[in-house]
PDB file of C-alpha atoms in Angstrom:
ATOM      1  CA  MET A  20      59.371 -14.274 -34.834  1.00 48.00           C
ATOM      2  CA  LYS A  21      56.002 -16.438 -34.175  1.00 43.00           C
ATOM      3  CA  HIS A  22      56.990 -16.895 -30.602  1.00 45.00           C
ATOM      4  CA  ARG A  23      57.414 -12.890 -30.060  1.00 48.00           C
ATOM      5  CA  THR A  24      54.118 -11.838 -32.007  1.00 46.00           C
ATOM      6  CA  THR A  25      52.320 -14.531 -29.742  1.00 46.00           C
ATOM      7  CA  VAL A  26      54.072 -13.238 -26.104  1.00 43.00           C
ATOM      8  CA  GLU A  27      53.146  -9.726 -27.152  1.00 47.00           C
ATOM      9  CA  THR A  28      48.779 -10.366 -27.292  1.00 44.00           C
ATOM     10  CA  ALA A  29      49.186 -12.748 -24.307  1.00 43.00           C
ATOM     11  CA  GLN A  30      50.476  -9.103 -22.877  1.00 46.00           C
ATOM     12  CA  GLU A  31      48.135  -6.688 -24.318  1.00 45.00           C
ATOM     13  CA  THR A  32      44.706  -8.652 -23.359  1.00 44.00           C
ATOM     14  CA  PRO A  33      44.710  -8.370 -19.300  1.00 47.00           C
ATOM     15  CA  PRO A  34      44.228  -4.384 -19.993  1.00 45.00           C
ATOM     16  CA  GLN A  35      41.963  -4.973 -22.509  1.00 46.00           C
ATOM     17  CA  THR A  36      39.738  -7.303 -20.630  1.00 44.00           C
ATOM     18  CA  ALA A  37      39.981  -4.923 -17.467  1.00 43.00           C
ATOM     19  CA  LEU A  38      38.996  -1.818 -19.629  1.00 41.00           C
ATOM     20  CA  ASN A  39      35.762  -4.128 -20.741  1.00 47.00           C
ATOM     21  CA  SER A  40      34.974  -5.324 -17.056  1.00 45.00           C
ATOM     22  CA  ALA A  41      34.529  -1.491 -16.484  1.00 47.00           C
ATOM     23  CA  ALA A  42      32.589  -0.045 -19.295  1.00 45.00           C
ATOM     24  CA  LEU A  43      29.948  -3.621 -18.381  1.00 39.00           C
ATOM     25  CA  ASN A  44      29.982  -1.856 -14.455  1.00 46.00           C
ATOM     26  CA  SER A  45      29.049   1.759 -15.748  1.00 42.00           C
ATOM     27  CA  ALA A  46      26.710   0.173 -18.505  1.00 42.00           C
ATOM     28  CA  LEU A  47      24.932  -2.014 -15.052  1.00 39.00           C
ATOM     29  CA  ASN A  48      24.894   1.216 -13.021  1.00 42.00           C
ATOM     30  CA  LEU A  49      22.995   3.465 -15.835  1.00 39.00           C
ATOM     31  CA  SER A  50      20.870   1.180 -16.685  1.00 40.00           C
ATOM     32  CA  GLY A  51      19.278   0.581 -12.896  1.00 41.00           C
ATOM     33  CA  GLY A  52      21.490  -2.806 -12.472  1.00 43.00           C
ATOM     34  CA  ALA A  53      23.615  -4.027  -9.534  1.00 41.00           C
ATOM     35  CA  ALA A  54      24.380  -0.260  -7.114  1.00 39.00           C
ATOM     36  CA  SER A  55      27.749   0.551  -6.072  1.00 34.00           C
ATOM     37  CA  PRO A  56      28.456  -0.132  -2.594  1.00 35.00           C
ATOM     38  CA  SER A  57      29.387   3.451  -2.470  1.00 35.00           C
ATOM     39  CA  MET A  58      26.350   4.676  -3.309  1.00 30.00           C
ATOM     40  CA  PRO A  59      23.581   6.679  -0.670  1.00 32.00           C
ATOM     41  CA  PRO A  60      20.666   4.984   0.729  1.00 39.00           C
ATOM     42  CA  ALA A  61      16.944   6.038  -1.180  1.00 38.00           C
ATOM     43  CA  ARG A  62      15.946   9.200   1.171  1.00 45.00           C
ATOM     44  CA  PRO A  63      12.695   8.743   2.308  1.00 49.00           C
ATOM     45  CA  ARG A  64       9.914  11.228   0.765  1.00 61.00           C
ATOM     46  CA  SER A  65       9.816  13.746   3.592  1.00 69.00           C
ATOM     47  CA  VAL A  66       7.468  16.392   1.459  1.00 76.00           C
ATOM     48  CA  SER A  67       4.773  13.601   0.979  1.00 76.00           C
ATOM     49  CA  SER A  68       4.715  12.856   4.374  1.00 82.00           C
ATOM     50  CA  PHE A  69       4.419  15.680   5.511  1.00 86.00           C
ATOM     51  CA  ILE A  70       1.559  16.732   3.723  1.00 83.00           C
ATOM     52  CA  SER A  71       0.124  13.324   4.546  1.00 84.00           C
ATOM     53  CA  CYS A  72       0.785  13.639   8.376  1.00 88.00           C
ATOM     54  CA  THR A  73      -0.644  17.588   8.115  1.00 89.00           C
ATOM     55  CA  CYS A  74      -3.830  15.874   6.820  1.00 85.00           C
ATOM     56  CA  LEU A  75      -4.090  13.969   9.727  1.00 89.00           C
ATOM     57  CA  THR A  76      -3.596  16.181  12.267  1.00 92.00           C
ATOM     58  CA  ALA A  77      -6.410  18.499  11.230  1.00 91.00           C
ATOM     59  CA  PHE A  78      -8.629  15.804  11.149  1.00 87.00           C
ATOM     60  CA  LEU A  79      -7.927  14.372  14.812  1.00 89.00           C
ATOM     61  CA  LEU A  80      -7.363  17.902  15.879  1.00 92.00           C
ATOM     62  CA  ARG A  81     -10.943  18.731  14.186  1.00 91.00           C
ATOM     63  CA  SER A  82     -12.700  16.003  16.436  1.00 86.00           C
ATOM     64  CA  VAL A  83     -10.876  17.497  19.556  1.00 91.00           C
ATOM     65  CA  ILE A  84     -12.173  20.934  19.028  1.00 92.00           C
ATOM     66  CA  ARG A  85     -15.782  19.496  19.028  1.00 89.00           C
ATOM     67  CA  LEU A  86     -14.995  17.637  21.764  1.00 87.00           C
ATOM     68  CA  TYR A  87     -13.604  20.265  23.976  1.00 90.00           C
ATOM     69  CA  PRO A  88     -16.410  22.432  24.875  1.00 89.00           C
ATOM     70  CA  HIS A  89     -18.014  19.256  26.682  1.00 88.00           C
ATOM     71  CA  ILE A  90     -15.212  18.515  29.186  1.00 90.00           C
ATOM     72  CA  LEU A  91     -15.601  22.142  31.208  1.00 87.00           C
ATOM     73  CA  PRO A  92     -19.322  22.028  32.259  1.00 85.00           C
ATOM     74  CA  PRO A  93     -18.621  19.890  35.185  1.00 84.00           C
ATOM     75  CA  LEU A  94     -15.995  21.376  36.262  1.00 84.00           C
ATOM     76  CA  ARG A  95     -17.532  25.008  36.688  1.00 82.00           C
ATOM     77  CA  ALA A  96     -20.715  23.604  38.784  1.00 76.00           C
ATOM     78  CA  SER A  97     -20.349  25.898  42.090  1.00 68.00           C
ATOM     79  CA  THR A  98     -19.538  22.486  43.685  1.00 76.00           C
ATOM     80  CA  VAL A  99     -16.883  20.205  42.328  1.00 78.00           C
ATOM     81  CA  SER A 100     -16.583  16.867  44.156  1.00 84.00           C
ATOM     82  CA  PRO A 101     -13.281  15.294  44.467  1.00 87.00           C
ATOM     83  CA  SER A 102     -14.406  12.343  42.919  1.00 89.00           C
ATOM     84  CA  VAL A 103     -14.940  14.568  39.882  1.00 88.00           C
ATOM     85  CA  TYR A 104     -11.589  14.879  39.250  1.00 90.00           C
ATOM     86  CA  PHE A 105     -10.435  11.457  39.816  1.00 93.00           C
ATOM     87  CA  LEU A 106     -13.172  10.302  36.856  1.00 93.00           C
ATOM     88  CA  TYR A 107     -11.490  12.930  34.632  1.00 94.00           C
ATOM     89  CA  ALA A 108      -7.709  12.002  35.598  1.00 94.00           C
ATOM     90  CA  SER A 109      -8.741   8.167  35.186  1.00 95.00           C
ATOM     91  CA  SER A 110     -10.459   8.935  31.943  1.00 94.00           C
ATOM     92  CA  VAL A 111      -7.063  10.716  30.681  1.00 95.00           C
ATOM     93  CA  LEU A 112      -4.738   7.888  32.090  1.00 96.00           C
ATOM     94  CA  ALA A 113      -6.544   5.031  30.665  1.00 95.00           C
ATOM     95  CA  PHE A 114      -7.042   6.798  26.931  1.00 94.00           C
ATOM     96  CA  LEU A 115      -3.297   8.252  26.989  1.00 94.00           C
ATOM     97  CA  TYR A 116      -2.285   4.346  27.377  1.00 94.00           C
ATOM     98  CA  SER A 117      -5.026   2.284  25.370  1.00 90.00           C
ATOM     99  CA  GLU A 118      -6.216   4.921  22.588  1.00 87.00           C
ATOM    100  CA  SER A 119      -3.019   7.245  22.420  1.00 90.00           C
ATOM    101  CA  TYR A 120       0.325   4.654  22.956  1.00 92.00           C
ATOM    102  CA  LYS A 121      -1.274   1.631  22.074  1.00 89.00           C
ATOM    103  CA  GLY A 122      -3.198   2.174  19.780  1.00 85.00           C
ATOM    104  CA  PHE A 123      -1.834   5.231  18.095  1.00 88.00           C
ATOM    105  CA  HIS A 124       1.947   5.697  18.736  1.00 89.00           C
ATOM    106  CA  LEU A 125       2.486   1.234  18.466  1.00 86.00           C
ATOM    107  CA  LYS A 126       0.698   0.571  15.570  1.00 83.00           C
ATOM    108  CA  PHE A 127      -1.084   3.106  13.357  1.00 86.00           C
ATOM    109  CA  ASN A 128       1.064   5.824  13.339  1.00 88.00           C
ATOM    110  CA  GLN A 129       4.187   4.027  12.537  1.00 86.00           C
ATOM    111  CA  THR A 130       2.183   2.074   9.628  1.00 84.00           C
ATOM    112  CA  TYR A 131       0.630   5.660   8.442  1.00 86.00           C
ATOM    113  CA  LEU A 132       3.911   6.984   8.080  1.00 86.00           C
ATOM    114  CA  THR A 133       5.563   4.310   6.387  1.00 84.00           C
ATOM    115  CA  ARG A 134       2.903   4.283   3.378  1.00 83.00           C
ATOM    116  CA  SER A 135       3.075   8.004   3.457  1.00 82.00           C
ATOM    117  CA  GLN A 136       6.651   7.827   2.335  1.00 80.00           C
ATOM    118  CA  ARG A 137       5.957   5.376  -0.199  1.00 77.00           C
ATOM    119  CA  LEU A 138       3.115   7.715  -1.662  1.00 71.00           C
ATOM    120  CA  PRO A 139       2.442   6.793  -5.312  1.00 72.00           C
ATOM    121  CA  ASN A 140       1.575   9.612  -7.492  1.00 68.00           C
ATOM    122  CA  LEU A 141      -1.856   8.382  -7.982  1.00 62.00           C
ATOM    123  CA  TYR A 142      -2.641   9.456  -4.395  1.00 64.00           C
ATOM    124  CA  LYS A 143      -0.981  13.380  -3.813  1.00 65.00           C
ATOM    125  CA  LEU A 144      -4.794  14.990  -3.756  1.00 69.00           C
ATOM    126  CA  PRO A 145      -4.728  15.547   0.065  1.00 66.00           C
ATOM    127  CA  LEU A 146      -7.998  13.420   0.552  1.00 73.00           C
ATOM    128  CA  LEU A 147      -6.950  10.707  -1.458  1.00 78.00           C
ATOM    129  CA  ASN A 148      -3.157  11.552   0.592  1.00 77.00           C
ATOM    130  CA  ILE A 149      -4.559  10.867   3.931  1.00 80.00           C
ATOM    131  CA  LEU A 150      -7.284   7.684   2.731  1.00 83.00           C
ATOM    132  CA  TYR A 151      -3.893   5.761   1.194  1.00 84.00           C
ATOM    133  CA  SER A 152      -1.494   6.662   4.255  1.00 83.00           C
ATOM    134  CA  GLY A 153      -4.209   5.356   6.592  1.00 81.00           C
ATOM    135  CA  GLY A 154      -4.640   1.998   5.096  1.00 82.00           C
ATOM    136  CA  TRP A 155      -8.236   2.932   4.015  1.00 85.00           C
ATOM    137  CA  VAL A 156      -7.638   1.799   0.346  1.00 82.00           C
ATOM    138  CA  SER A 157      -4.900   0.429  -1.734  1.00 80.00           C
ATOM    139  CA  SER A 158      -4.174  -2.002   1.326  1.00 78.00           C
ATOM    140  CA  SER A 159      -4.069  -5.284   2.558  1.00 80.00           C
ATOM    141  CA  LYS A 160      -7.077  -6.997   4.016  1.00 82.00           C
ATOM    142  CA  LYS A 161      -5.822  -7.037   7.383  1.00 82.00           C
ATOM    143  CA  ARG A 162      -4.639  -3.205   7.109  1.00 80.00           C
ATOM    144  CA  LYS A 163      -7.998  -2.464   5.951  1.00 83.00           C
ATOM    145  CA  ILE A 164     -10.084  -3.880   8.921  1.00 84.00           C
ATOM    146  CA  THR A 165      -7.564  -2.238  11.539  1.00 80.00           C
ATOM    147  CA  SER A 166      -7.496   1.086   9.689  1.00 81.00           C
ATOM    148  CA  TRP A 167     -12.027   1.518   9.367  1.00 85.00           C
ATOM    149  CA  GLY A 168     -11.927  -0.215  13.096  1.00 83.00           C
ATOM    150  CA  ILE A 169     -10.089   2.055  14.495  1.00 79.00           C
ATOM    151  CA  THR A 170     -12.313   4.751  12.633  1.00 81.00           C
ATOM    152  CA  PHE A 171     -15.845   3.058  13.386  1.00 85.00           C
ATOM    153  CA  GLY A 172     -14.205   3.023  17.358  1.00 82.00           C
ATOM    154  CA  VAL A 173     -13.807   6.510  17.820  1.00 77.00           C
ATOM    155  CA  GLY A 174     -17.042   7.258  15.951  1.00 81.00           C
ATOM    156  CA  VAL A 175     -18.922   5.072  18.492  1.00 85.00           C
ATOM    157  CA  LEU A 176     -17.673   6.926  21.279  1.00 78.00           C
ATOM    158  CA  ILE A 177     -18.503  10.360  19.853  1.00 77.00           C
ATOM    159  CA  ALA A 178     -22.350   8.837  19.097  1.00 83.00           C
ATOM    160  CA  VAL A 179     -22.371   7.600  22.665  1.00 84.00           C
ATOM    161  CA  SER A 180     -20.812  10.675  24.484  1.00 78.00           C
ATOM    162  CA  LYS A 181     -23.952  12.510  23.053  1.00 82.00           C
ATOM    163  CA  ARG A 182     -26.457  10.716  24.865  1.00 86.00           C
ATOM    164  CA  LEU A 183     -24.601  10.475  28.577  1.00 86.00           C
ATOM    165  CA  SER A 184     -25.048  13.245  31.465  1.00 87.00           C
ATOM    166  CA  PRO A 185     -22.885  15.917  31.159  1.00 87.00           C
ATOM    167  CA  LEU A 186     -20.504  14.477  34.038  1.00 89.00           C
ATOM    168  CA  TRP A 187     -20.274  11.260  32.545  1.00 90.00           C
ATOM    169  CA  ARG A 188     -20.146  12.631  29.028  1.00 90.00           C
ATOM    170  CA  GLY A 189     -17.292  15.027  29.866  1.00 90.00           C
ATOM    171  CA  VAL A 190     -15.264  11.941  31.832  1.00 91.00           C
ATOM    172  CA  LEU A 191     -15.353  10.172  28.255  1.00 91.00           C
ATOM    173  CA  ASP A 192     -14.711  13.046  25.988  1.00 90.00           C
ATOM    174  CA  VAL A 193     -11.372  14.554  28.094  1.00 93.00           C
ATOM    175  CA  GLY A 194      -9.926  11.071  27.793  1.00 92.00           C
ATOM    176  CA  VAL A 195     -10.742  11.037  23.945  1.00 90.00           C
ATOM    177  CA  VAL A 196      -9.437  14.177  23.807  1.00 93.00           C
ATOM    178  CA  ALA A 197      -6.440  13.248  25.144  1.00 94.00           C
ATOM    179  CA  GLY A 198      -5.857  10.325  23.627  1.00 93.00           C
ATOM    180  CA  LEU A 199      -6.194  12.113  20.239  1.00 92.00           C
ATOM    181  CA  SER A 200      -4.000  14.985  20.843  1.00 94.00           C
ATOM    182  CA  GLY A 201      -1.454  12.769  22.614  1.00 94.00           C
ATOM    183  CA  ALA A 202      -1.872  10.580  18.774  1.00 93.00           C
ATOM    184  CA  VAL A 203      -0.893  13.824  17.007  1.00 95.00           C
ATOM    185  CA  VAL A 204       2.422  14.587  19.353  1.00 95.00           C
ATOM    186  CA  SER A 205       3.228  11.031  18.784  1.00 93.00           C
ATOM    187  CA  LEU A 206       2.709  11.027  14.582  1.00 92.00           C
ATOM    188  CA  TRP A 207       5.180  14.165  14.582  1.00 93.00           C
ATOM    189  CA  MET A 208       7.531  12.814  16.930  1.00 91.00           C
ATOM    190  CA  LEU A 209       7.893   9.765  14.323  1.00 90.00           C
ATOM    191  CA  TRP A 210       8.106  12.021  11.572  1.00 88.00           C
ATOM    192  CA  LEU A 211      10.745  14.161  12.772  1.00 88.00           C
ATOM    193  CA  GLY A 212      12.746  11.008  13.839  1.00 86.00           C
ATOM    194  CA  SER A 213      12.413   9.589  10.432  1.00 81.00           C
ATOM    195  CA  VAL A 214      13.467  12.977   8.659  1.00 82.00           C
ATOM    196  CA  VAL A 215      16.558  13.641  11.518  1.00 82.00           C
ATOM    197  CA  LYS A 216      17.559   9.481  10.687  1.00 78.00           C
ATOM    198  CA  ASN A 217      16.973   9.403   7.074  1.00 72.00           C
ATOM    199  CA  GLU A 218      14.839   6.487   7.302  1.00 68.00           C
ATOM    200  CA  THR A 219      11.661   5.029   7.074  1.00 63.00           C
ATOM    201  CA  VAL A 220       9.719   4.254   9.727  1.00 63.00           C
ATOM    202  CA  GLY A 221      10.570  -0.122  10.083  1.00 52.00           C
ATOM    203  CA  LYS A 222       7.985  -1.312  13.149  1.00 50.00           C
ATOM    204  CA  GLY A 223       3.800  -1.542  12.897  1.00 45.00           C
ATOM    205  CA  ALA A 224       3.975  -1.575   9.250  1.00 47.00           C
ATOM    206  CA  GLU A 225       2.462  -5.065   9.263  1.00 46.00           C
ATOM    207  CA  GLY A 226      -0.131  -5.512   6.776  1.00 45.00           C
ATOM    208  CA  TYR A 227       1.127  -2.974   4.662  1.00 51.00           C
TER     209      TYR A 227
END
């Protein structure tokens, strides 16, 4: 009889142990423990990122609108030398590559999107939104130097252009307008790609 009781107890133990293990796994999932492999990945915060991109777009297009009228006077002259068109085209190509592609597309825009998709609740207001996403506040020292450096550089270009003759001001301004316009296009292409792929932008986030 004693032997039979021991056998019955041994047979009942494995199911009870499995039940306890299942309960433990369920408790871990509910309390924020290790997630199940079947759980979907966290979705990027597309709404907050959209607001951040809209704020930056408005800021950049404001500069484009202010500079655009100074591009036209040299082209409206009675006689326009072919060298003027060459200078305009060279300025556009130079700024599209150096400012739009290398400065914004490969670096600033990607970091901007990365930060905008991790936006804390404290920075939901539009002005604070753009300051945080751009790395002007609450960022590493490297990121702040880069962000403030870009801002200072654009400001210097605008200030210098005001002191130039109409021809050279038009040459400089057409390049800045092309660079900033390309930066806006790049920003929204990266944002749309992150939404379609359902993932954050993974490049250019150094010095986050």
